[in-house]
Tab-separated table of C-alpha atoms in Angstrom:
chain	number	residue	atom	x	y	z
A	13	MET	CA	93.815	61.495	50.022
A	14	ARG	CA	94.506	61.819	53.773
A	15	ALA	CA	95.477	65.288	54.921
A	16	ARG	CA	98.769	65.541	56.704
A	17	SER	CA	98.610	66.499	60.364
A	18	ARG	CA	100.358	69.719	61.133
A	19	LYS	CA	103.054	69.745	63.783
A	20	PRO	CA	103.175	72.718	66.084
A	21	ASN	CA	105.865	75.100	64.933
A	22	GLY	CA	108.267	77.083	67.087
A	23	SER	CA	106.129	80.211	67.182
A	24	CYS	CA	103.132	78.283	68.538
A	25	LEU	CA	105.257	76.740	71.284
A	26	MET	CA	106.688	80.120	72.227
A	27	SER	CA	103.179	81.571	72.344
A	28	LEU	CA	102.088	78.750	74.661
A	29	VAL	CA	105.081	79.317	76.932
A	30	ASP	CA	104.349	83.059	77.088
A	31	SER	CA	100.722	82.362	77.991
A	32	VAL	CA	101.772	80.043	80.827
A	33	ARG	CA	104.253	82.628	82.123
A	34	LYS	CA	101.518	85.280	82.241
A	35	VAL	CA	99.284	83.006	84.316
A	36	ILE	CA	101.958	81.794	86.767
A	37	VAL	CA	103.039	84.510	89.225
A	38	PRO	CA	106.821	84.484	89.861
A	39	ILE	CA	108.083	83.569	93.329
A	40	HIS	CA	110.803	85.643	94.934
A	41	LYS	CA	114.051	83.766	95.568
A	42	GLU	CA	113.821	84.576	99.300
A	43	GLY	CA	111.019	82.035	99.469
A	44	TYR	CA	112.856	79.113	97.884
A	45	VAL	CA	114.318	77.776	101.134
A	46	PHE	CA	110.941	77.952	102.914
A	47	ILE	CA	109.223	76.167	100.029
A	48	ALA	CA	111.892	73.448	100.131
A	49	ILE	CA	111.389	73.049	103.887
A	50	GLY	CA	107.631	72.836	103.345
A	51	LEU	CA	107.996	70.141	100.697
A	52	VAL	CA	110.310	68.032	102.875
A	53	ALA	CA	108.010	68.431	105.877
A	54	THR	CA	105.002	67.461	103.732
A	55	ILE	CA	106.683	64.238	102.598
A	56	ILE	CA	107.646	63.327	106.172
A	57	LEU	CA	104.156	64.098	107.505
A	58	ALA	CA	102.491	62.149	104.694
A	59	ASN	CA	104.547	59.100	105.605
A	60	LEU	CA	103.435	59.412	109.214
A	61	TRP	CA	99.734	59.887	108.430
A	62	SER	CA	98.189	60.965	105.140
A	63	PRO	CA	95.953	63.747	106.625
A	64	PHE	CA	99.127	65.341	108.026
A	65	GLY	CA	100.514	65.282	104.507
A	66	TRP	CA	97.527	67.263	103.203
A	67	ILE	CA	98.004	69.844	105.951
A	68	GLY	CA	101.675	70.158	105.000
A	69	ALA	CA	100.747	70.544	101.332
A	70	ILE	CA	98.288	73.353	102.109
A	71	ILE	CA	100.917	75.175	104.173
A	72	THR	CA	103.482	74.769	101.390
A	73	VAL	CA	101.050	76.212	98.833
A	74	TRP	CA	100.443	79.159	101.160
A	75	ILE	CA	104.214	79.730	101.427
A	76	CYS	CA	104.413	79.865	97.618
A	77	TYR	CA	101.548	82.363	97.620
A	78	PHE	CA	103.149	84.486	100.337
A	79	PHE	CA	106.458	84.849	98.492
A	80	ARG	CA	104.858	85.723	95.158
A	81	ASP	CA	106.518	88.576	93.290
A	82	PRO	CA	104.107	89.713	90.564
A	83	VAL	CA	105.012	92.062	87.741
A	84	ARG	CA	103.697	95.572	88.368
A	85	VAL	CA	103.150	98.483	85.956
A	86	THR	CA	104.418	101.590	87.767
A	87	PRO	CA	103.324	105.147	86.875
A	88	GLN	CA	106.450	107.123	86.013
A	89	ARG	CA	105.289	110.736	86.064
A	90	GLU	CA	107.612	113.044	87.996
A	91	GLY	CA	106.457	113.855	91.518
A	92	LEU	CA	104.202	110.845	92.050
A	93	VAL	CA	104.505	108.867	95.284
A	94	ILE	CA	103.618	105.224	94.676
A	95	SER	CA	102.622	102.711	97.332
A	96	PRO	CA	105.626	100.713	98.608
A	97	ALA	CA	103.449	97.848	99.835
A	98	ASP	CA	100.341	95.798	99.165
A	99	GLY	CA	97.746	96.198	101.891
A	100	ARG	CA	95.216	98.423	103.586
A	101	VAL	CA	95.860	102.076	104.394
A	102	SER	CA	95.484	101.912	108.173
A	103	GLN	CA	96.376	105.485	109.092
A	104	ILE	CA	97.155	108.932	107.688
A	105	ALA	CA	98.472	111.315	110.322
A	106	GLN	CA	101.034	113.959	111.205
A	107	ALA	CA	103.983	112.354	113.025
A	108	LEU	CA	107.660	112.830	113.732
A	109	PRO	CA	109.918	110.726	111.495
A	110	PRO	CA	112.056	108.046	113.170
A	111	PRO	CA	115.126	109.653	114.803
A	112	GLU	CA	117.505	107.217	113.120
A	113	LEU	CA	116.746	108.843	109.741
A	114	GLU	CA	118.297	112.080	111.045
A	115	LEU	CA	115.576	114.174	109.419
A	116	PRO	CA	114.468	117.494	110.961
A	117	ALA	CA	112.481	116.891	114.160
A	118	GLU	CA	109.319	118.278	112.606
A	119	PRO	CA	106.017	116.509	111.917
A	120	MET	CA	105.612	114.919	108.497
A	121	THR	CA	102.604	113.350	106.795
A	122	ARG	CA	102.739	109.630	107.576
A	123	ILE	CA	100.806	107.139	105.471
A	124	SER	CA	100.721	103.678	107.046
A	125	ILE	CA	99.984	100.562	105.001
A	126	PHE	CA	99.217	97.348	106.887
A	127	MET	CA	100.044	94.027	105.234
A	128	ASN	CA	98.305	90.885	106.436
A	129	VAL	CA	99.688	87.379	105.859
A	130	PHE	CA	97.841	87.085	102.545
A	131	ASP	CA	99.286	90.253	100.989
A	132	CYS	CA	102.362	90.301	98.760
A	133	HIS	CA	105.291	91.286	101.015
A	134	VAL	CA	107.827	92.465	98.435
A	135	ASN	CA	108.290	96.204	99.016
A	136	ARG	CA	108.945	98.718	96.228
A	137	ALA	CA	110.409	102.216	96.138
A	138	PRO	CA	107.660	104.864	96.351
A	139	VAL	CA	109.795	107.533	94.654
A	140	PRO	CA	112.937	107.683	92.515
A	141	GLY	CA	116.106	108.892	94.207
A	142	ARG	CA	119.251	108.122	96.167
A	143	ILE	CA	119.152	106.339	99.521
A	144	ALA	CA	120.752	108.998	101.712
A	145	ARG	CA	120.427	106.889	104.836
A	146	ILE	CA	119.355	103.400	105.817
A	147	ALA	CA	119.111	102.317	109.437
A	148	TYR	CA	117.997	99.071	111.100
A	149	THR	CA	116.545	99.313	114.624
A	150	PRO	CA	115.848	96.213	116.746
A	151	GLY	CA	112.681	96.235	118.807
A	152	LEU	CA	109.471	94.508	119.803
A	153	PHE	CA	106.964	92.565	117.704
A	154	LEU	CA	103.697	94.255	118.640
A	155	ASN	CA	100.637	94.227	116.395
A	156	ALA	CA	101.764	96.343	113.418
A	157	GLU	CA	98.393	98.114	113.285
A	158	LEU	CA	99.029	99.769	116.656
A	159	ASP	CA	100.244	103.364	116.491
A	160	LYS	CA	103.098	102.685	118.932
A	161	ALA	CA	104.467	99.993	116.621
A	162	SER	CA	106.129	102.818	114.663
A	163	ASP	CA	108.306	103.568	117.708
A	164	ASP	CA	108.601	100.239	119.536
A	165	ASN	CA	108.784	97.525	116.854
A	166	GLU	CA	111.772	96.226	114.939
A	167	ARG	CA	112.123	98.323	111.798
A	168	ASN	CA	114.283	99.236	108.839
A	169	ALA	CA	114.164	102.893	107.768
A	170	LEU	CA	115.254	104.538	104.518
A	171	ALA	CA	115.592	108.232	103.656
A	172	ILE	CA	115.292	108.715	99.894
A	173	GLU	CA	116.476	111.994	98.388
A	174	THR	CA	114.313	113.185	95.485
A	175	THR	CA	114.158	116.356	93.423
A	176	SER	CA	111.048	117.348	95.413
A	177	GLY	CA	112.428	116.646	98.888
A	178	VAL	CA	113.285	113.749	101.189
A	179	VAL	CA	110.837	110.863	101.576
A	180	GLY	CA	111.091	108.452	104.495
A	181	VAL	CA	110.116	104.791	104.141
A	182	VAL	CA	110.009	102.507	107.180
A	183	GLN	CA	109.502	98.736	107.119
A	184	ILE	CA	108.010	97.631	110.440
A	185	ALA	CA	107.950	94.051	111.673
A	186	GLY	CA	104.634	92.885	113.108
A	187	LEU	CA	103.193	90.364	115.517
A	188	ILE	CA	104.057	87.444	113.231
A	189	ALA	CA	106.830	89.005	111.147
A	190	ARG	CA	110.273	88.229	112.525
A	191	ARG	CA	112.592	89.190	109.709
A	192	ILE	CA	113.128	92.252	107.527
A	193	VAL	CA	115.186	91.462	104.433
A	194	PRO	CA	116.789	94.490	102.708
A	195	PHE	CA	117.812	94.343	99.036
A	196	VAL	CA	119.615	97.709	98.971
A	197	LYS	CA	122.304	99.663	100.824
A	198	GLN	CA	123.018	103.282	101.614
A	199	GLY	CA	124.086	105.247	98.538
A	200	ASP	CA	122.113	103.129	96.076
A	201	THR	CA	119.878	104.841	93.546
A	202	LEU	CA	116.329	103.548	93.098
A	203	GLY	CA	113.736	104.025	90.410
A	204	THR	CA	110.049	104.223	91.285
A	205	GLY	CA	108.672	100.732	91.754
A	206	GLU	CA	112.050	99.011	92.167
A	207	ARG	CA	112.180	96.335	94.866
A	208	PHE	CA	114.066	97.402	97.985
A	209	GLY	CA	113.136	94.760	100.544
A	210	LEU	CA	110.771	92.139	101.931
A	211	ILE	CA	109.195	91.432	105.319
A	212	ARG	CA	108.235	88.004	106.679
A	213	PHE	CA	105.217	87.435	107.581
A	214	GLY	CA	102.600	90.196	108.090
A	215	SER	CA	103.750	93.708	108.848
A	216	ARG	CA	103.498	97.403	107.963
A	217	VAL	CA	105.222	100.082	105.883
A	218	ASP	CA	105.133	103.786	106.742
A	219	VAL	CA	105.776	106.542	104.204
A	220	TYR	CA	106.801	109.983	105.512
A	221	LEU	CA	106.100	112.949	103.228
A	222	PRO	CA	106.607	116.719	103.589
A	223	THR	CA	103.605	118.301	105.314
A	224	HIS	CA	102.589	120.297	102.229
A	225	VAL	CA	101.983	117.099	100.258
A	226	VAL	CA	98.290	116.178	100.184
A	227	PRO	CA	97.506	112.422	100.254
A	228	LEU	CA	95.487	111.181	97.293
A	229	ILE	CA	94.361	108.033	99.090
A	230	GLY	CA	92.136	107.482	102.117
A	231	VAL	CA	92.162	105.345	105.250
A	232	GLY	CA	90.623	101.954	104.554
A	233	GLN	CA	91.572	101.857	100.878
A	234	THR	CA	93.578	98.961	99.485
A	235	ALA	CA	96.954	99.855	98.001
A	236	ILE	CA	98.986	97.898	95.459
A	237	ALA	CA	102.762	98.133	95.666
A	238	GLY	CA	104.309	99.739	92.629
A	239	GLU	CA	100.976	100.871	91.178
A	240	THR	CA	98.711	102.798	93.580
A	241	VAL	CA	99.370	106.554	93.725
A	242	LEU	CA	99.597	107.807	97.331
A	243	ALA	CA	100.368	111.467	96.614
A	244	ASP	CA	101.771	113.936	94.098
A	245	MET	CA	104.729	115.940	95.446
A	246	SER	CA	104.694	118.244	92.438
A	247	GLY	CA	100.953	118.928	92.521
A	248	ASN	CA	99.098	121.791	94.179
A	249	GLU	CA	95.991	120.286	95.699
A	250	PRO	CA	93.956	123.156	97.230
A	251	VAL	CA	92.232	120.955	99.801
A	252	ALA	CA	92.422	117.370	100.917
A	253	ARG	CA	90.129	114.994	99.099
A	254	CYS	CA	87.217	113.440	100.946
A	255	PHE	CA	87.147	109.666	101.266
A	256	ARG	CA	84.439	107.336	102.465
A	257	ASP	CA	85.415	105.178	105.443
A	258	ILE	CA	85.523	101.532	104.502
């Protein structure tokens, strides 16, 4: 007697869908229009000459990759400062905060994270709190790794009030980046790891912390937005940690 073939039930289909969703990284809606432009351009180029079509397809795939918005698991312990951006820690120094934030004109600990064109460019809140001030400043488009980019480049600055003090976060446009897209406004309340903006295409994010806060990350390390711990504002580190240059 022939055995009856089993049809996949609903639970199996749902399990398959969940597995596919875990593999496919979501794309932020800000990228939809660029992906559409890439697809149209690819079709036009392919009709002109097939090698052009392949070039257009590669660029379109890169656009999808650039605007990816992966799920992140954010540490939620009170006092932690989490990286607002994916990228390499390019500098840790004492510096004056941007004047537009209207913070005291005293040096703060600045942690700079440089994002290249292959990093995820969705930025996330490093600390929980209320946005006391947000200010956009037009400027140049110098290489974001340069120290003077903090003062001369186009930027969008946020002052976030927390229970441990005010933290400054500055999105800086770079040599290729030409657009800073904010998702929030002054007065909004953010949780750690919540998305607050995006920069197109290759740029830098500076985090300004009170001088007593000791960084728990070193220059040259790779940070992951929403996951990597930069510092602990509630901790009492006796001395700065030593890091190997990379």
